[in-house]
Coordinates of C-alpha atoms in Angstrom, one line a residue:
X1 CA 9.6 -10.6 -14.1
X2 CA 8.9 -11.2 -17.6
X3 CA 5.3 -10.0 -19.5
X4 CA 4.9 -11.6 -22.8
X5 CA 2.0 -10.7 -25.0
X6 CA 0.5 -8.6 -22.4
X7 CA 0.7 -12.3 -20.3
X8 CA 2.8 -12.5 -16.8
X9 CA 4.9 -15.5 -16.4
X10 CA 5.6 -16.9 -13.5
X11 CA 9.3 -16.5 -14.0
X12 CA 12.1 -14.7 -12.5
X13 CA 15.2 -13.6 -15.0
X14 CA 18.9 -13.1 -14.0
X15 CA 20.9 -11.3 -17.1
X16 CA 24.5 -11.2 -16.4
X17 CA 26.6 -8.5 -19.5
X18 CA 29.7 -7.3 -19.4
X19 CA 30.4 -4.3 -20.3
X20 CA 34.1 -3.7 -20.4
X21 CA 37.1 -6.2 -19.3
X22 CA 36.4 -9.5 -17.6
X23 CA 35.1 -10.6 -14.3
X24 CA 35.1 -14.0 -12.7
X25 CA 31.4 -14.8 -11.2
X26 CA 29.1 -16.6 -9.3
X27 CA 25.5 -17.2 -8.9
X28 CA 24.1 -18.5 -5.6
X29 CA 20.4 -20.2 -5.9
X30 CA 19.4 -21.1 -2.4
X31 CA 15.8 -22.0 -2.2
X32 CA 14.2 -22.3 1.8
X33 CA 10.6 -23.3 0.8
X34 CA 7.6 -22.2 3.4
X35 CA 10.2 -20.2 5.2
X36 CA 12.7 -22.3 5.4
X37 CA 10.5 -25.1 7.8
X38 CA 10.4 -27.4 4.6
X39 CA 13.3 -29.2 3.0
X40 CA 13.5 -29.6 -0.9
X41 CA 14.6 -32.1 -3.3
X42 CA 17.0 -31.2 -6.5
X43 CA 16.7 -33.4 -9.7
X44 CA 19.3 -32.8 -12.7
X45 CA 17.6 -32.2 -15.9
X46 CA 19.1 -31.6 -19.5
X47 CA 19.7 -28.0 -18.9
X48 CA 19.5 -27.0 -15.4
X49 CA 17.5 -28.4 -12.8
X50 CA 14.3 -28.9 -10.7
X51 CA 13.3 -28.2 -7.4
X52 CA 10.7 -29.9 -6.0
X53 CA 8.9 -29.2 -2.3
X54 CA 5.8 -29.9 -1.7
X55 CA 3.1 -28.9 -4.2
X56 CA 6.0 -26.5 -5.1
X57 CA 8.0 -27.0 -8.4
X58 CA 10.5 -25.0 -9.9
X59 CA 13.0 -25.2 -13.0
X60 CA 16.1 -23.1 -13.1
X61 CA 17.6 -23.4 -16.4
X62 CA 20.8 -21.9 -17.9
X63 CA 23.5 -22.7 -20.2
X64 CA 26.2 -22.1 -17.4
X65 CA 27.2 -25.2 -15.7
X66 CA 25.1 -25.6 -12.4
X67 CA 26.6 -27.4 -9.3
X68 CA 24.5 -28.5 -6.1
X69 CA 26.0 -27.8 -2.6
X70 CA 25.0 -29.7 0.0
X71 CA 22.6 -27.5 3.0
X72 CA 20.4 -28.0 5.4
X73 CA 17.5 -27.5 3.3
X74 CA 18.3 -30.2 0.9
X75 CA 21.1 -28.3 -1.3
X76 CA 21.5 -24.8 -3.0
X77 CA 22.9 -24.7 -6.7
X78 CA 25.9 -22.5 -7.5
X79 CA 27.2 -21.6 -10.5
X80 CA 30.8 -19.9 -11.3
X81 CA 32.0 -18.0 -14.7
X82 CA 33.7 -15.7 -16.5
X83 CA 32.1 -13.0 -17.6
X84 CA 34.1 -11.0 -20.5
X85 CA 32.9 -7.5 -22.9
X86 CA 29.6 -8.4 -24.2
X87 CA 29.1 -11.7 -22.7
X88 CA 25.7 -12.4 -21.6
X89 CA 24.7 -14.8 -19.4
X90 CA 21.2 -15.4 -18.0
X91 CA 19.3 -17.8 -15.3
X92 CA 15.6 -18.5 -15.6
X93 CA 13.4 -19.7 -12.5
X94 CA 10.2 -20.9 -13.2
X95 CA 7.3 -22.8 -12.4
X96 CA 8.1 -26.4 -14.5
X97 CA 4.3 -26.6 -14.6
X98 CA 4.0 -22.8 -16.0
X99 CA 2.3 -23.0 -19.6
X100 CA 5.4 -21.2 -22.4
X101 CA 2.4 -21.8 -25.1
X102 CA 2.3 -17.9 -25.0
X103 CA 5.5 -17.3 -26.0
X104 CA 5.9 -16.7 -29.9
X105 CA 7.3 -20.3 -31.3
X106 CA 10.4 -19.7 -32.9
X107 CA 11.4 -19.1 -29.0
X108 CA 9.6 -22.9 -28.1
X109 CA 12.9 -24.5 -27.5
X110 CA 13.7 -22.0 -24.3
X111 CA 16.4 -24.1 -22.5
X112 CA 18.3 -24.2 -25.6
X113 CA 18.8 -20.5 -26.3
X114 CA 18.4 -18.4 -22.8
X115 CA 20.0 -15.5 -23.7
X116 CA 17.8 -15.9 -27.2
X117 CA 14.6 -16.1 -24.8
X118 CA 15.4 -13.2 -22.2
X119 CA 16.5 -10.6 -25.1
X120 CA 12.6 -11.3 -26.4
X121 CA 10.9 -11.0 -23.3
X122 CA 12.9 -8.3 -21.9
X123 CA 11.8 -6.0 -25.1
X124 CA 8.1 -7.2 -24.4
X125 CA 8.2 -6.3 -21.1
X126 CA 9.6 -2.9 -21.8
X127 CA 7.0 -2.3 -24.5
X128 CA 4.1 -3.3 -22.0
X129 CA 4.8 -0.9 -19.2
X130 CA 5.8 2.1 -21.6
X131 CA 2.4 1.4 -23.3
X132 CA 0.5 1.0 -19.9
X133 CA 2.1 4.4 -18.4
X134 CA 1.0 6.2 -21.7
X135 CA -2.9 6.2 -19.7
X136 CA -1.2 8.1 -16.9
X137 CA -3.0 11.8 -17.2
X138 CA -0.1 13.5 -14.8
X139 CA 2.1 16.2 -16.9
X140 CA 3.4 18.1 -13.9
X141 CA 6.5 19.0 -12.1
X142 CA 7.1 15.6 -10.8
X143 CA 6.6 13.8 -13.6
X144 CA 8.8 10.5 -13.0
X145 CA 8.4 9.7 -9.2
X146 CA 4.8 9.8 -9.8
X147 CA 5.3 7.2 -12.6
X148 CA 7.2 5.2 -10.6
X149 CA 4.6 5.4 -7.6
X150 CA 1.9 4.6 -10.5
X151 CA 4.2 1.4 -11.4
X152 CA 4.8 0.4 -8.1
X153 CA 1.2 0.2 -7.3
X154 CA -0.1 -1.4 -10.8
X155 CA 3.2 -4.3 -9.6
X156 CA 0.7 -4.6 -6.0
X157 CA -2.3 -5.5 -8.3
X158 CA -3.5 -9.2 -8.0
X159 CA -5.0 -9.2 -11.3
X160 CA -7.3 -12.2 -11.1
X161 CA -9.3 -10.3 -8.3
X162 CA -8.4 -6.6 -8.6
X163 CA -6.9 -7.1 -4.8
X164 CA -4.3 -4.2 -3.5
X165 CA -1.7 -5.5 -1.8
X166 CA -0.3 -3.2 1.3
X167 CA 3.2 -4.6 0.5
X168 CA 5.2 -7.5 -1.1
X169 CA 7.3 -8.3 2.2
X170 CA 6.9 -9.4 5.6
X171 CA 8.6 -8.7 9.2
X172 CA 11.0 -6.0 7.7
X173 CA 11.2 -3.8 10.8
X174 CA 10.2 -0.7 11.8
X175 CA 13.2 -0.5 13.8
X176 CA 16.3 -2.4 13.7
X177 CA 16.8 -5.1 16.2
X178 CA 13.2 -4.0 17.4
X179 CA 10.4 -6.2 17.5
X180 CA 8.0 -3.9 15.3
X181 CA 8.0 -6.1 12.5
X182 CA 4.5 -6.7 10.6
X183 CA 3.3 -9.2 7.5
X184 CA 1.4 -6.7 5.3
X185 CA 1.6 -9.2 2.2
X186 CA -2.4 -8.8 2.4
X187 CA -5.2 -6.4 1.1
X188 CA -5.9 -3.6 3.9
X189 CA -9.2 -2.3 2.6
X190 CA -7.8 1.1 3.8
X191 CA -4.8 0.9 1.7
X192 CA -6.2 -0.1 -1.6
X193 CA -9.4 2.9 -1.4
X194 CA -6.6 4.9 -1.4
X195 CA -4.5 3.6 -3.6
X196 CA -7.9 3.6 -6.2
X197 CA -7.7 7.3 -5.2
X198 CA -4.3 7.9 -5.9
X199 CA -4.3 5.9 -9.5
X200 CA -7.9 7.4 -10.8
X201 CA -6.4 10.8 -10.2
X202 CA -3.9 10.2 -13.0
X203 CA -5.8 8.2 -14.9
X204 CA -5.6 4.7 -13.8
X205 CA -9.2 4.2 -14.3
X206 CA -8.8 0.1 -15.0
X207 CA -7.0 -0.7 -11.8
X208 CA -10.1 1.2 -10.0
X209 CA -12.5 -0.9 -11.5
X210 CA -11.1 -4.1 -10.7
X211 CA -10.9 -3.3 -7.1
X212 CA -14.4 -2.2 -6.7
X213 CA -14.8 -6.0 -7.8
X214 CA -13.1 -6.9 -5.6
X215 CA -14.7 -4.7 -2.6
X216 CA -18.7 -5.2 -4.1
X217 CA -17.5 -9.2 -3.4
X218 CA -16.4 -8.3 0.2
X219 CA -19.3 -6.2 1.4
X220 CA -21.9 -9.2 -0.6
X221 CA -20.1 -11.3 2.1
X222 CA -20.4 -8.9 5.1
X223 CA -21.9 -10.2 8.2
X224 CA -24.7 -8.0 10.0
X225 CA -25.6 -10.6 13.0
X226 CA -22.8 -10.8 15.1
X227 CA -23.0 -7.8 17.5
X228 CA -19.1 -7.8 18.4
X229 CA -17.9 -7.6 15.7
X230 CA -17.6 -5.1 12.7
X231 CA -19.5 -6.7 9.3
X232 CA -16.1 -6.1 7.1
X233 CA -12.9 -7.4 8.0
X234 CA -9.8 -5.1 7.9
X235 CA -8.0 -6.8 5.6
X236 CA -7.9 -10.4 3.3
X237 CA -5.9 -12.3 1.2
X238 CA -5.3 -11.7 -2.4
X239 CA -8.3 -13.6 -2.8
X240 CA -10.6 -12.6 0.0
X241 CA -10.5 -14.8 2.5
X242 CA -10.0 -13.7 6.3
X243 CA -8.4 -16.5 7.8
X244 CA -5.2 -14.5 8.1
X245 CA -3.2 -15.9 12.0
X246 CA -0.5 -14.4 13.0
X247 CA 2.5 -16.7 13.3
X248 CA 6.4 -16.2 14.6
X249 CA 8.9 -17.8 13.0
X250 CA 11.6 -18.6 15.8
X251 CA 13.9 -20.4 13.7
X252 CA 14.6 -17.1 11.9
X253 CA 16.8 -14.6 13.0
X254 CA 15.0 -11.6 11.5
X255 CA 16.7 -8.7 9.3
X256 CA 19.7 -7.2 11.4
X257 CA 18.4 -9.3 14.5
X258 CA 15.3 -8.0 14.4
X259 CA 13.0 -10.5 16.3
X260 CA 10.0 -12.3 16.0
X261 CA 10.0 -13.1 12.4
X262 CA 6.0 -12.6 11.8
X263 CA 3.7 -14.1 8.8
X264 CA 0.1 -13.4 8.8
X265 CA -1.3 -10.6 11.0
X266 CA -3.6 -10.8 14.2
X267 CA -4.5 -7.0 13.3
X268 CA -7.2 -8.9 10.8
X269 CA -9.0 -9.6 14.1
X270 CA -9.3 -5.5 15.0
X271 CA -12.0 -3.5 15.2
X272 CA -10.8 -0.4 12.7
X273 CA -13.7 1.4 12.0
X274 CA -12.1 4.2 9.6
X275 CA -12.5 1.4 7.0
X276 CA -15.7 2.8 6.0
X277 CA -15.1 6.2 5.3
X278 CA -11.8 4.7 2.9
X279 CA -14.3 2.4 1.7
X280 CA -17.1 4.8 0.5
X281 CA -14.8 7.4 -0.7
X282 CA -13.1 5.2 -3.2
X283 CA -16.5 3.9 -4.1
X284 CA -18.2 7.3 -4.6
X285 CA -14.8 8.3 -6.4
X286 CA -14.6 5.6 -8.7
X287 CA -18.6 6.1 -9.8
X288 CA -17.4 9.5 -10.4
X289 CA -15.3 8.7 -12.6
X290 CA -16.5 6.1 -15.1
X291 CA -17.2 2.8 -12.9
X292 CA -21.5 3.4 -11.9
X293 CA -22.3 1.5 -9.2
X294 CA -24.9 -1.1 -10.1
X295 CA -28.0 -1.4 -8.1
X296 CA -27.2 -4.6 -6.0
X297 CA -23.8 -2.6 -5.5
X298 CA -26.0 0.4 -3.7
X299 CA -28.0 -2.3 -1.7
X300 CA -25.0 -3.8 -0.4
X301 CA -23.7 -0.3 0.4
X302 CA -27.0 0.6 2.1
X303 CA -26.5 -1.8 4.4
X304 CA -23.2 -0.9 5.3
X305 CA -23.7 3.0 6.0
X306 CA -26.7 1.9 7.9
X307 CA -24.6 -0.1 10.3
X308 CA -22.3 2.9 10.7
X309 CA -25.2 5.3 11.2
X310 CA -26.1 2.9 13.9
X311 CA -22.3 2.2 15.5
X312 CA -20.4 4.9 14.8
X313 CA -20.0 5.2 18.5
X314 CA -17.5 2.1 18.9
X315 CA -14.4 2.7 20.5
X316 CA -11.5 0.7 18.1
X317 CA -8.1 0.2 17.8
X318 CA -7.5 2.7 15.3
X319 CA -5.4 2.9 12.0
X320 CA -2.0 2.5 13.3
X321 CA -3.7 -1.0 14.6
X322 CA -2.3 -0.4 18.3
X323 CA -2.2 -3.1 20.3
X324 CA -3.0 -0.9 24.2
X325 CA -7.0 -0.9 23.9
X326 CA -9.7 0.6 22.1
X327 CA -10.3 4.4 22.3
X328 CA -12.3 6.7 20.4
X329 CA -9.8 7.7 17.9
X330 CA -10.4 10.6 16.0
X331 CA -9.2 9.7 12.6
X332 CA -12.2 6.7 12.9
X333 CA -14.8 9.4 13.9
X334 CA -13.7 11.6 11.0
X335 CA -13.8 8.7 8.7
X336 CA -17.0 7.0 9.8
X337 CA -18.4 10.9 9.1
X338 CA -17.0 10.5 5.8
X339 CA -18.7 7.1 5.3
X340 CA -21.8 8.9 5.8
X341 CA -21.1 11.7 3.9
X342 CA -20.4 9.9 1.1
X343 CA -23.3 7.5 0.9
X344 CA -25.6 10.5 1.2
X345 CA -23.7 12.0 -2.0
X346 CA -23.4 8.8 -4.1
X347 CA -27.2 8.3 -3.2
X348 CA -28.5 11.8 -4.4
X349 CA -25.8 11.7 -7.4
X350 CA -27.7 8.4 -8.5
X351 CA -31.1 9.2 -7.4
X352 CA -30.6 6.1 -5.1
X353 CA -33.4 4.6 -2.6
X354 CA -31.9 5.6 1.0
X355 CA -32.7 6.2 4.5
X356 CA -31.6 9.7 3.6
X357 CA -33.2 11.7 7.2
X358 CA -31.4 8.9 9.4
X359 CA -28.4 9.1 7.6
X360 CA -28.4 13.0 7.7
X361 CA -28.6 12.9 11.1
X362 CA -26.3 10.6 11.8
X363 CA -23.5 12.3 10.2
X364 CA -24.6 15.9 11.5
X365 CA -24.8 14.9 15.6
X366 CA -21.0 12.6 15.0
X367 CA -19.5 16.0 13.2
X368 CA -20.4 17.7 16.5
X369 CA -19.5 15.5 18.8
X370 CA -15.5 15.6 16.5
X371 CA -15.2 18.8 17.5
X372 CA -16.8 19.0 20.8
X373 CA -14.7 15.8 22.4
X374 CA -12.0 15.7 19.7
X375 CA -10.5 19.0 19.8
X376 CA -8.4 20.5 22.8
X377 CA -9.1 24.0 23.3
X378 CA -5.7 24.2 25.6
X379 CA -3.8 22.5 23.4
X380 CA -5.4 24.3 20.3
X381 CA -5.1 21.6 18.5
X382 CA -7.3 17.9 17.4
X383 CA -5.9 14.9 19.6
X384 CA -5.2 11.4 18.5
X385 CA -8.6 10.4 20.8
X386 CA -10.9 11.6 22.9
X387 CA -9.7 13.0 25.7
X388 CA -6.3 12.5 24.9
X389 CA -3.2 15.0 25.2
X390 CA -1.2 13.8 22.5
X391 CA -1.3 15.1 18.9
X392 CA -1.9 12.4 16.0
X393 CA -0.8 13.0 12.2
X394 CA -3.5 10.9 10.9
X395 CA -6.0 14.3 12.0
X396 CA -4.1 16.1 8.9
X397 CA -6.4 14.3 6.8
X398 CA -9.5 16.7 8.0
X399 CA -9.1 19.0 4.7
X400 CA -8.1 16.5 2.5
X401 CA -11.3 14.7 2.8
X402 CA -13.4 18.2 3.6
X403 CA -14.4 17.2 6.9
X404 CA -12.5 21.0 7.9
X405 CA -12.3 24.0 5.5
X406 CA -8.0 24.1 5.0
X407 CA -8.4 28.0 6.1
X408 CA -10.6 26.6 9.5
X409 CA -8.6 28.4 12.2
X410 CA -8.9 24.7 14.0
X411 CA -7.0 22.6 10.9
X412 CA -4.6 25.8 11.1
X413 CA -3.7 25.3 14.6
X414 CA -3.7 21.7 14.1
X415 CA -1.1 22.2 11.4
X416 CA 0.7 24.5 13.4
X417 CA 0.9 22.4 16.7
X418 CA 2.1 19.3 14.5
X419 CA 4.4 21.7 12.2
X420 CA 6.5 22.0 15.8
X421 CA 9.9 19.1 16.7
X422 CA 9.0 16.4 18.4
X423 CA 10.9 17.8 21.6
X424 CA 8.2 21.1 21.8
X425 CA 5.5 18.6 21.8
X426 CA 5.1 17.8 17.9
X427 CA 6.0 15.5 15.2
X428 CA 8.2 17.6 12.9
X429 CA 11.8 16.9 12.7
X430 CA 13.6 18.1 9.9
X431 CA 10.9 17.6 7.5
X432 CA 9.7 14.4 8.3
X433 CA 7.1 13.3 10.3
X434 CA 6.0 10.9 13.0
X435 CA 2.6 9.3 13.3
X436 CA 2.7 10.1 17.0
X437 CA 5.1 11.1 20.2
X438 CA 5.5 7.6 21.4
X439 CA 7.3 9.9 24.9
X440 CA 3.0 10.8 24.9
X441 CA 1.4 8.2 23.3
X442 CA 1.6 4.7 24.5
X443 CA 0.3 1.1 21.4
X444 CA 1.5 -1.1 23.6
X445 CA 4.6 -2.3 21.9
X446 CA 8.4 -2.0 23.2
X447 CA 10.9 -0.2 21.2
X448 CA 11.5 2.4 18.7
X449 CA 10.2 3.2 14.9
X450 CA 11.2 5.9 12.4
X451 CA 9.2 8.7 11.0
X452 CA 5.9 7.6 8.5
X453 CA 6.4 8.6 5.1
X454 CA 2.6 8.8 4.2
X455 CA 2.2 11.1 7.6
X456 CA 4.9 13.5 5.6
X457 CA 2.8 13.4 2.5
X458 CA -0.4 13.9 4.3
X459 CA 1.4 16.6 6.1
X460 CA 2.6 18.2 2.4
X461 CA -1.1 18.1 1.2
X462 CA -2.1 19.7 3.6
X463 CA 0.2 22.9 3.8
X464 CA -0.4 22.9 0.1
X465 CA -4.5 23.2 0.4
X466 CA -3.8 26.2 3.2
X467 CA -1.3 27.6 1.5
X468 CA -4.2 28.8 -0.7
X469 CA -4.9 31.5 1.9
X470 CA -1.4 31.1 3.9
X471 CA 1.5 31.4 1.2
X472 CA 3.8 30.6 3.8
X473 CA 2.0 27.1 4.0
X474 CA 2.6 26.9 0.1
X475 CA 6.2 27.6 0.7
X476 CA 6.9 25.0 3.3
X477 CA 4.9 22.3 1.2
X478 CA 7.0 22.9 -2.1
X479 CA 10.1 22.6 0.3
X480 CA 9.4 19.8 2.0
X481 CA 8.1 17.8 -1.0
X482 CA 11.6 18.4 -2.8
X483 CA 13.3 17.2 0.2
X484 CA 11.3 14.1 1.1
X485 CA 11.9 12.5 -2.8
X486 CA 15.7 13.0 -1.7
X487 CA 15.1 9.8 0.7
X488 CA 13.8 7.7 -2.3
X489 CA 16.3 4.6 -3.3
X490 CA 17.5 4.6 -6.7
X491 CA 14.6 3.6 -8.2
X492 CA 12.1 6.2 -7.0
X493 CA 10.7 3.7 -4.2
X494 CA 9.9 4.0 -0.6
X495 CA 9.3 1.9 2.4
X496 CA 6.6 2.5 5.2
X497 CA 9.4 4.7 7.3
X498 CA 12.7 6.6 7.3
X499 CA 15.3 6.4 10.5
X500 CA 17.2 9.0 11.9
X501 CA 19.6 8.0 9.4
X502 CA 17.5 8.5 6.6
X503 CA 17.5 4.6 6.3
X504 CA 14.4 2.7 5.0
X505 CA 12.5 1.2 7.7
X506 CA 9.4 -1.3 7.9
X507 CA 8.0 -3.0 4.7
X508 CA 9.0 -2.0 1.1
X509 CA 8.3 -1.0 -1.0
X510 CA 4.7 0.6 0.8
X511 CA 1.5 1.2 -1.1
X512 CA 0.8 3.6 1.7
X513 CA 3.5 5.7 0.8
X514 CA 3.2 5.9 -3.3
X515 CA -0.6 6.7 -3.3
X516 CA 0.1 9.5 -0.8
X517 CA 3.2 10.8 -3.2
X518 CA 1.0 10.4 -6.0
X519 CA -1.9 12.7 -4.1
X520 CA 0.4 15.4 -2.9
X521 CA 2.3 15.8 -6.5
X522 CA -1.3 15.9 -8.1
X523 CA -2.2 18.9 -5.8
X524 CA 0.5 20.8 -5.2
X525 CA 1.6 20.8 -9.1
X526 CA -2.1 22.3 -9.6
X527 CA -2.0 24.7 -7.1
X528 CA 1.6 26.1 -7.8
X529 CA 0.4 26.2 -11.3
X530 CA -2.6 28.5 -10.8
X531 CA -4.5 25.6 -11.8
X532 CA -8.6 25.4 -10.4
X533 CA -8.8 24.6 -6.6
X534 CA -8.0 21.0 -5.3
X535 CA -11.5 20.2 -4.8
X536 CA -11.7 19.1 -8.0

């Protein structure tokens, strides 16, 4: 995915090379436009040929004879060679309509010298990622899966908007053959205040600033008048909009068998009111750090932490977006305290106007009330809700976002009852761990999923802040860290889940996953370096 003169194109390159003997090939283009419910048409052109659906155009080109086999769509184009030492061969899909005015113009005559074409771009594209990674501040232990989380995330940035994207695919399953299969191709609010987290931390400082663009736009367009219903949606497109339905796709079989096929999400219609908290830490963060929030930014967020001060008390659906009815989860109730916190220390770090006394109090009485109705004295342990028996691993954020001191005998035991397999009543097994005991804790869908790879993150972050008082903690993290980058693909990435196979499960790569990484390399390098405390 070529970058030329610091310019994306809208192109995608094949480069064929051999390297030692000779090969016979083929190339298989097989376009199925709008998911494969719209049929194309193929015209010849003088080196290659265009594809046409739609408002949808597109020009592969290459100096390898091209063939059109007949399909159901309306034909795929195939192409067979030879390939012998030090051949190249190279196919180029593009938008016809996509401007090559920015490439340098001895190259103007692309079709006729591909391999000519590629060579220039592929060294321009090198040049612009090594010079972006040369901004990342992170010299630690783990130097190169951190870079590769940083890349991953900067490759989830819709640069026109500064919008985050969750992930690039849709419907890839959380189990196989299950029917846990989720479109995340959209901006989680949640997702991208941490992924600003994760990429300020190492430097990243750009990328932060163009999402709180993008987030001062979404709360200017909050709604305060409708009573049932939260004033921020969830989650938007790359370009803000909220019109996200949910649609299946029963024509398609699904990876593996893995049914329905899902585009768009209904989970844009939830009420998830952790949002907040993710919200105003990213924005207190990223003020902190170089982008000042303006003074129609703060009035915007006044309003906001005014209607959690006032609402904090809504049951919701949570942040694993269950679909079995609201509760009072305690991850929201930590988070919508962490909204509050927050705007009371971005208004006294600015020496902004704010209902100060009503926000105080707000945050104060809903810290009680976590630890009153959200922790089981009998279990020793937080629970996912209140009320609940069943442990949660979204409650290891507590110290990461100081709601609990990491020494707190409470986030010990927490830790502790968590740290334990799955069959003892935790979420452990064998390093990696669940979001919740679905045995214990019913979302109201059928079948299966795989162990959350942000949960065993979380989980590493948090052994490494108490294993500033428990060494044994510090142990365990350094462990379990080395272990978990063993499930990576060859390329560093992860998905949203690993199987009892180690397998990759659920969308991929997952934002999710590569800001926590980044997070718990950042603080566990410090801390087994001696380095100041990770409050920092």
């Amino acid at each position: 995915m070529p970058v030329v003169e610091n310019k994306g194109l809208k192109w995608l390159v094949r480069k064929v090379k051999g390297i030692r003997g000779q090969l016979e090939m083929k190339m298989v283009f097989k376009p199925s436009f709008n998911f494969a419910r719209d049929k194309h048409q193929l015209k010849k052109t003088e080196y290659g040929y265009n594809i046409q659906s739609g408002s949808l155009n597109l020009d592969l080109i290459s100096k390898s004879p091209l063939v059109v086999v007949d399909n159901e769509y309306g034909g795929q184009i195939e192409s067979s060679f030879l390939i012998k030492e030090n051949d190249i061969v190279v196919f180029i899909m593009k938008e016809t309509f996509d401007s090559i005015e920015i490439i340098p113009k001895h190259l103007y005559r692309l079709p006729e010298d591909t391999e000519k074409l590629e060579n220039e771009a592929f060294i321009s594209t090198i040049f612009y990622w090594q010079k972006w990674l040369e901004k990342c501040t992170y010299k630690g232990r783990w130097r190169e899966i951190v870079e590769r989380s940083a890349l991953a995330l900067k490759l989830m940035t819709f640069e026109p908007t500064g919008a985050i994207i969750a992930s690039p695919t849709c419907s890839l399953p959380e189990g196989i053959g299950g029917q846990r299969n989720w479109d995340y191709r959209y901006c989680w609010l949640r997702d991208c205040s941490f992924s600003v987290y994760g990429l300020i931390r190492i430097g990243f400082t750009e990328e932060a600033h163009n999402f709180m663009r993008f987030l001062e736009q979404r709360c200017a367009d909050a709604v305060y008048d409708d009573p049932n219903r939260m004033p921020l949606r969830i989650m938007y497109s790359i370009h803000g909009e909220s019109n996200i339905p949910e649609i299946e796709l029963n024509h398609l079989s699904g990876y593996r068998d893995s049914k329905p096929v899902r585009i768009g999400n209904d989970a844009v219609n939830q009420v998830q009111m952790d949002i907040f908290g993710e919200l105003m830490d990213s924005i207190y963060l990223s003020n902190k750090y170089g982008s000042l929030v303006s003074y129609d930014f703060w009035l915007h967020i006044r309003n906001m932490i005014d209607w959690v001060a006032e609402n904090y008390h809504w049951k919701d659906e949570g942040i694993w977006e269950v679909r079995s009815g609201k509760q009072h989860f305690v991850y929201s109730k930590i988070m919508c305290w962490v909204a509050l916190d927050r705007g009371l220390r971005l208004a006294d770090r600015r020496s902004f106007p704010a209902p100060r006394e009503k926000w105080t109090k707000a945050r104060d009485t809903l810290y009680e009330e976590i630890q009153q109705k959200g922790y089981d004295k009998e279990m020793h342990s937080f629970t996912q809700y209140y009320g609940g028996k069943s442990l949660d691993a979204s409650t290891l954020i507590m110290s990461l976002v100081f709601f609990m001191a990491p020494s707190d005998p409470r986030n010990i035991n927490t830790l502790k009852a968590i740290l334990k397999p799955p069959e003892e009543g935790g979420l452990v097994a064998n390093s990696l761990v669940f979001r919740y005991n679905l045995q214990h804790a019913q979302d109201g869908l059928d079948g299966e999923e795989g162990t959350f790879n942000i949960c065993t993150f979380w989980l590493i972050e948090g052994l490494t802040r108490a294993g500033k008082y428990n060494k044994e903690f510090l142990v365990k993290a350094r462990l379990i860290f080395d272990e978990m980058l063993g499930y990576a693909n060859h390329l560093g990435l992860f998905s949203e889940e690993l199987g009892i196979g180690g397998e990759s499960l659920g969308n991929f790569p997952q934002a999710f996953t590569h800001l926590s990484l980044i997070s718990a390399a950042f603080n566990l390098d410090r801390v087994l370096s001696g380095k100041s405390n990770t409050n920092a």
